PDB file of C-alpha atoms in Angstrom:
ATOM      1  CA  UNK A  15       0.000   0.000   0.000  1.00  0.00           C
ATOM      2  CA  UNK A  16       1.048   3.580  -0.796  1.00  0.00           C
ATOM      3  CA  UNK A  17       1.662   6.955   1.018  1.00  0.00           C
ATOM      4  CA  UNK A  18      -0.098   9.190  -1.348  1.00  0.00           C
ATOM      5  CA  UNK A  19      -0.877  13.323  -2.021  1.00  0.00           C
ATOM      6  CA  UNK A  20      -3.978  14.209  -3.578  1.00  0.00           C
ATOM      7  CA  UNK A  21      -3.930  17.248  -5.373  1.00  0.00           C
ATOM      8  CA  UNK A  22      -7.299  18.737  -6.510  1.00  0.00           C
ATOM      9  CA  UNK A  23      -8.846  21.938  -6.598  1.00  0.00           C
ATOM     10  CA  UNK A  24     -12.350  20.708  -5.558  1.00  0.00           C
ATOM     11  CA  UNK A  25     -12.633  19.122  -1.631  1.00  0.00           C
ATOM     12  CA  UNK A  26     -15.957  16.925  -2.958  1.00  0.00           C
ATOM     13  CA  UNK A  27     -13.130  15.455  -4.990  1.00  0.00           C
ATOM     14  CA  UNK A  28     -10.427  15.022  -2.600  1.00  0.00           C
ATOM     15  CA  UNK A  29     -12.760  13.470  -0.663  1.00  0.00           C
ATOM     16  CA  UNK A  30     -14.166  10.913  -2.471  1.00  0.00           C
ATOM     17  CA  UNK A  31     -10.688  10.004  -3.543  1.00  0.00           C
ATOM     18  CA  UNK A  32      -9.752   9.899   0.085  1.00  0.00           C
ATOM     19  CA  UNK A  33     -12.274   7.531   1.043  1.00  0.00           C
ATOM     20  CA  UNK A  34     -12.005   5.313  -2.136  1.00  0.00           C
ATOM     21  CA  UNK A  35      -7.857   4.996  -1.432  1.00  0.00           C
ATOM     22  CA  UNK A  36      -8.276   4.954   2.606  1.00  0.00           C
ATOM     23  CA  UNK A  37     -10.971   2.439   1.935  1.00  0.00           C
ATOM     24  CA  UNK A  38      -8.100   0.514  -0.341  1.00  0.00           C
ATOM     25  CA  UNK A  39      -5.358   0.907   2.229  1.00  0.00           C
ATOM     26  CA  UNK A  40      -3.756   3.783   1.059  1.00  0.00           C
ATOM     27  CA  UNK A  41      -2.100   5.761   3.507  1.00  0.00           C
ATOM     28  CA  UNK A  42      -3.668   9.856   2.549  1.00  0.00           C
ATOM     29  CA  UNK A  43      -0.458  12.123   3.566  1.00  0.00           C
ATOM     30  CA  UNK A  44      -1.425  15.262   2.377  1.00  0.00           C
ATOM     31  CA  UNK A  45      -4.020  17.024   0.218  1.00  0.00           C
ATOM     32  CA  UNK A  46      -3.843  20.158  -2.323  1.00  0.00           C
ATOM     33  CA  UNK A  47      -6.052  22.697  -3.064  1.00  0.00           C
ATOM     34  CA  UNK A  48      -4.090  23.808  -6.308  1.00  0.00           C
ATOM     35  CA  UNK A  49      -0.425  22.792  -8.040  1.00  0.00           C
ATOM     36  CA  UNK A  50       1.641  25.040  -6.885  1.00  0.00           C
ATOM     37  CA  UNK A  51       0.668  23.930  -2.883  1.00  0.00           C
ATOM     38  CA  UNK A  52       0.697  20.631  -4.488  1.00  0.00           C
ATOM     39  CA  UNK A  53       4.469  20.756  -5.663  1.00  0.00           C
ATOM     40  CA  UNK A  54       5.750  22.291  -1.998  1.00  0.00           C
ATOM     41  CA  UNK A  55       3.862  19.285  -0.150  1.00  0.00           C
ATOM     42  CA  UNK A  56       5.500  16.794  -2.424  1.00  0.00           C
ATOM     43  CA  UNK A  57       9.182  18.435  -1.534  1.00  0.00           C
ATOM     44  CA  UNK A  58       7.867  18.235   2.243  1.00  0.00           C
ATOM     45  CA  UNK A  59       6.154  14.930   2.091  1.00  0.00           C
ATOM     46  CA  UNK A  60       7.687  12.690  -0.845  1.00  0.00           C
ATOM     47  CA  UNK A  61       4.728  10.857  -0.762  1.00  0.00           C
ATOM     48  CA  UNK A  62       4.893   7.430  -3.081  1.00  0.00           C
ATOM     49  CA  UNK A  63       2.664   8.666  -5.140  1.00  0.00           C
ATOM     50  CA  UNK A  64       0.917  11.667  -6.417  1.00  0.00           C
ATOM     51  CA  UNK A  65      -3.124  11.971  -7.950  1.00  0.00           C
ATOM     52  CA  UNK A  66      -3.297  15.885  -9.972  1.00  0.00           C
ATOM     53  CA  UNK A  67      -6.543  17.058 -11.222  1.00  0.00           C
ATOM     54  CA  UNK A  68      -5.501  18.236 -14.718  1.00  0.00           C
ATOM     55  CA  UNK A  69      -7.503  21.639 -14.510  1.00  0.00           C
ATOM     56  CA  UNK A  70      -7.145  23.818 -11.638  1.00  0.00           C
ATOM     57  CA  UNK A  71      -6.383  27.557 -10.210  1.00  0.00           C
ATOM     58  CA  UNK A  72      -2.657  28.934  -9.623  1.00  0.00           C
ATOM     59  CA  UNK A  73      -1.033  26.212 -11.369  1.00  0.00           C
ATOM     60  CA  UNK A  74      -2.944  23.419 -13.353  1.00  0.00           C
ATOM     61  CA  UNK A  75      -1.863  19.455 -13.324  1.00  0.00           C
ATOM     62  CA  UNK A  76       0.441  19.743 -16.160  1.00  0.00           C
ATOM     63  CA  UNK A  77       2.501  22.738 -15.070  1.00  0.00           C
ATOM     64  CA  UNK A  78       2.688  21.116 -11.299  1.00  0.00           C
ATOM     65  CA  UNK A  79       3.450  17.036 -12.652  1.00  0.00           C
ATOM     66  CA  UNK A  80       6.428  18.938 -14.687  1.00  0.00           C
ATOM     67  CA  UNK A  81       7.573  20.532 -11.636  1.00  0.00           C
ATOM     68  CA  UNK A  82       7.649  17.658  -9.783  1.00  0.00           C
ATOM     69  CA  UNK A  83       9.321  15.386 -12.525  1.00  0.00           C
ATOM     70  CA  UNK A  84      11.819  18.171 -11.928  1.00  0.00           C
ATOM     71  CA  UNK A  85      12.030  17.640  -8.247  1.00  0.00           C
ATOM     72  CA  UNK A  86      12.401  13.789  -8.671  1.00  0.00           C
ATOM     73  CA  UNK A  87      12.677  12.050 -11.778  1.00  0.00           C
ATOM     74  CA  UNK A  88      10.861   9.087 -10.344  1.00  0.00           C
ATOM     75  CA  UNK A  89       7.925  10.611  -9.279  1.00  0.00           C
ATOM     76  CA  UNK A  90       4.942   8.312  -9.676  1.00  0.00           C
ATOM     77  CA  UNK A  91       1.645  10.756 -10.871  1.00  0.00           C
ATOM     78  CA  UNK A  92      -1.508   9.957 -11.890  1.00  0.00           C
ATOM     79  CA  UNK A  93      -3.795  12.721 -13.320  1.00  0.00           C
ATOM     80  CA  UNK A  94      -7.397  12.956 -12.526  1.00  0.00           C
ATOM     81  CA  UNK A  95      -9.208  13.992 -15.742  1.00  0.00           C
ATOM     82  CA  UNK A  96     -13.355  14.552 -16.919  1.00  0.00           C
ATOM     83  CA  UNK A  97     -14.207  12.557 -19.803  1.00  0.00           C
ATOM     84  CA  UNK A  98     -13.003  14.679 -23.141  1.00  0.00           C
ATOM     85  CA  UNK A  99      -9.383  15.492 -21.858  1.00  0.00           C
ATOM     86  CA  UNK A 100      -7.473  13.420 -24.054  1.00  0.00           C
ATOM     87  CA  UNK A 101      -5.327  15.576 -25.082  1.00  0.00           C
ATOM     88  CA  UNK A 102      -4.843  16.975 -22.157  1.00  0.00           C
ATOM     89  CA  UNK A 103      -3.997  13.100 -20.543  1.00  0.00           C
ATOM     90  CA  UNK A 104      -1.817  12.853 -23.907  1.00  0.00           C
ATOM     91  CA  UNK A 105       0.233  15.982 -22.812  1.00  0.00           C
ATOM     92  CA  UNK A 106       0.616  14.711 -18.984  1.00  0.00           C
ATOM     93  CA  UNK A 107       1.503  11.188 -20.571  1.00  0.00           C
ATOM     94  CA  UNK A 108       4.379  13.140 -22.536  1.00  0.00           C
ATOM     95  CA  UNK A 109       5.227  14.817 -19.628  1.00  0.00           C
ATOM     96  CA  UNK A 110       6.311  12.179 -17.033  1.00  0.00           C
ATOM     97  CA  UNK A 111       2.503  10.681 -15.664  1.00  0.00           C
ATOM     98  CA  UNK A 112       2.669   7.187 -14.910  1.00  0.00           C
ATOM     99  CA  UNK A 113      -1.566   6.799 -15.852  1.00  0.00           C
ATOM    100  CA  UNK A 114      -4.769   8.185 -15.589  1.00  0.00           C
ATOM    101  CA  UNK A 115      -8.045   7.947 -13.948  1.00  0.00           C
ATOM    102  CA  UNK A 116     -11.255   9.545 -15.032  1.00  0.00           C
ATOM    103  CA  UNK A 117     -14.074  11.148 -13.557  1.00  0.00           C
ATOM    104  CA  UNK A 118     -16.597  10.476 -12.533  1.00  0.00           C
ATOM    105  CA  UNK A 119     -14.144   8.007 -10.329  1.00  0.00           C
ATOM    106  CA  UNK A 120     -14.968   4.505  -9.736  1.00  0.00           C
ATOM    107  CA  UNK A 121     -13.133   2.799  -6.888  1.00  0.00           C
ATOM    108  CA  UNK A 122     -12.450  -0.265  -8.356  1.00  0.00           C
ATOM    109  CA  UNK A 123     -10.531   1.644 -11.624  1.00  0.00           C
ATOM    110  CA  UNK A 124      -8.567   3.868  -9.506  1.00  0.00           C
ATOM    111  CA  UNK A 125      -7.239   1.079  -6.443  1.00  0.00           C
ATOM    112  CA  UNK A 126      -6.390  -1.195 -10.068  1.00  0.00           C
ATOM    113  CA  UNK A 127      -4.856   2.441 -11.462  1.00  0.00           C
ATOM    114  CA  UNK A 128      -2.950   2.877  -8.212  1.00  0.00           C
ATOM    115  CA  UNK A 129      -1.392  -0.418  -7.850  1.00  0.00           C
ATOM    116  CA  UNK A 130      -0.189  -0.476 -11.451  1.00  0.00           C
ATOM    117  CA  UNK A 131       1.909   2.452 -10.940  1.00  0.00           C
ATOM    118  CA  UNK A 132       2.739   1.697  -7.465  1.00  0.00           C
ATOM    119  CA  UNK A 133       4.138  -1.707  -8.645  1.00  0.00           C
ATOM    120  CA  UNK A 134       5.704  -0.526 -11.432  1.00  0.00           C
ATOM    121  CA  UNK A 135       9.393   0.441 -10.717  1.00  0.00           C
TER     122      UNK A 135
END
């Protein structure tokens, strides 16, 4: 089971994420309102994985996943995207995200999401 930040502008979100990963065994560490807060608690908290909304305030998922990927090269992210962001999920792909889960979330997809990239090396 992973240590993991959530990073999503919307707290109905982070919720529900919480509950579906807490609910999986997931250890929450830390939660983001935006991608800029989201970068600074992955410096404080190197969590073993990240989940990024792609679209939010300050600093969206993209700008914040590249950040990170800066930080640590083997940063583990997933982004959080609604249905008709593909490019958007292509982009993050591109950029250094390890996969994708889509909203509306179901908790089966995103545990199976989460430990694909958590057991990938």
């Amino acid at each position: 089971m992973g240590r993991i930040l959530i990073v999503d502008d919307t707290l109905f979100m982070r919720t529900l994420l919480k509950n579906i990963l807490s609910a999986g065994g997931h250890e929450i560490v830390g939660e983001a309102e935006d991608g800029d807060i989201g970068v600074n608690k992955y410096r404080d908290l190197k969590p073993d994985l990240v989940t990024m909304d792609v679209v939010m305030p300050k600093m969206n998922g993209i700008e914040a996943l590249k950040a990170i990927k800066t930080l640590d090269t083997n940063a583990k992210v997933i982004m959080c995207t609604a249905v008709g962001q593909e490019q958007m999920v292509k982009l993050a792909i591109k950029s250094g995200a390890r996969g994708y889960i889509v909203k509306p979330f179901q908790a089966p997809k995103v545990l199976e999401e989460i430990a694909n990239v958590l057991g990938a090396s």
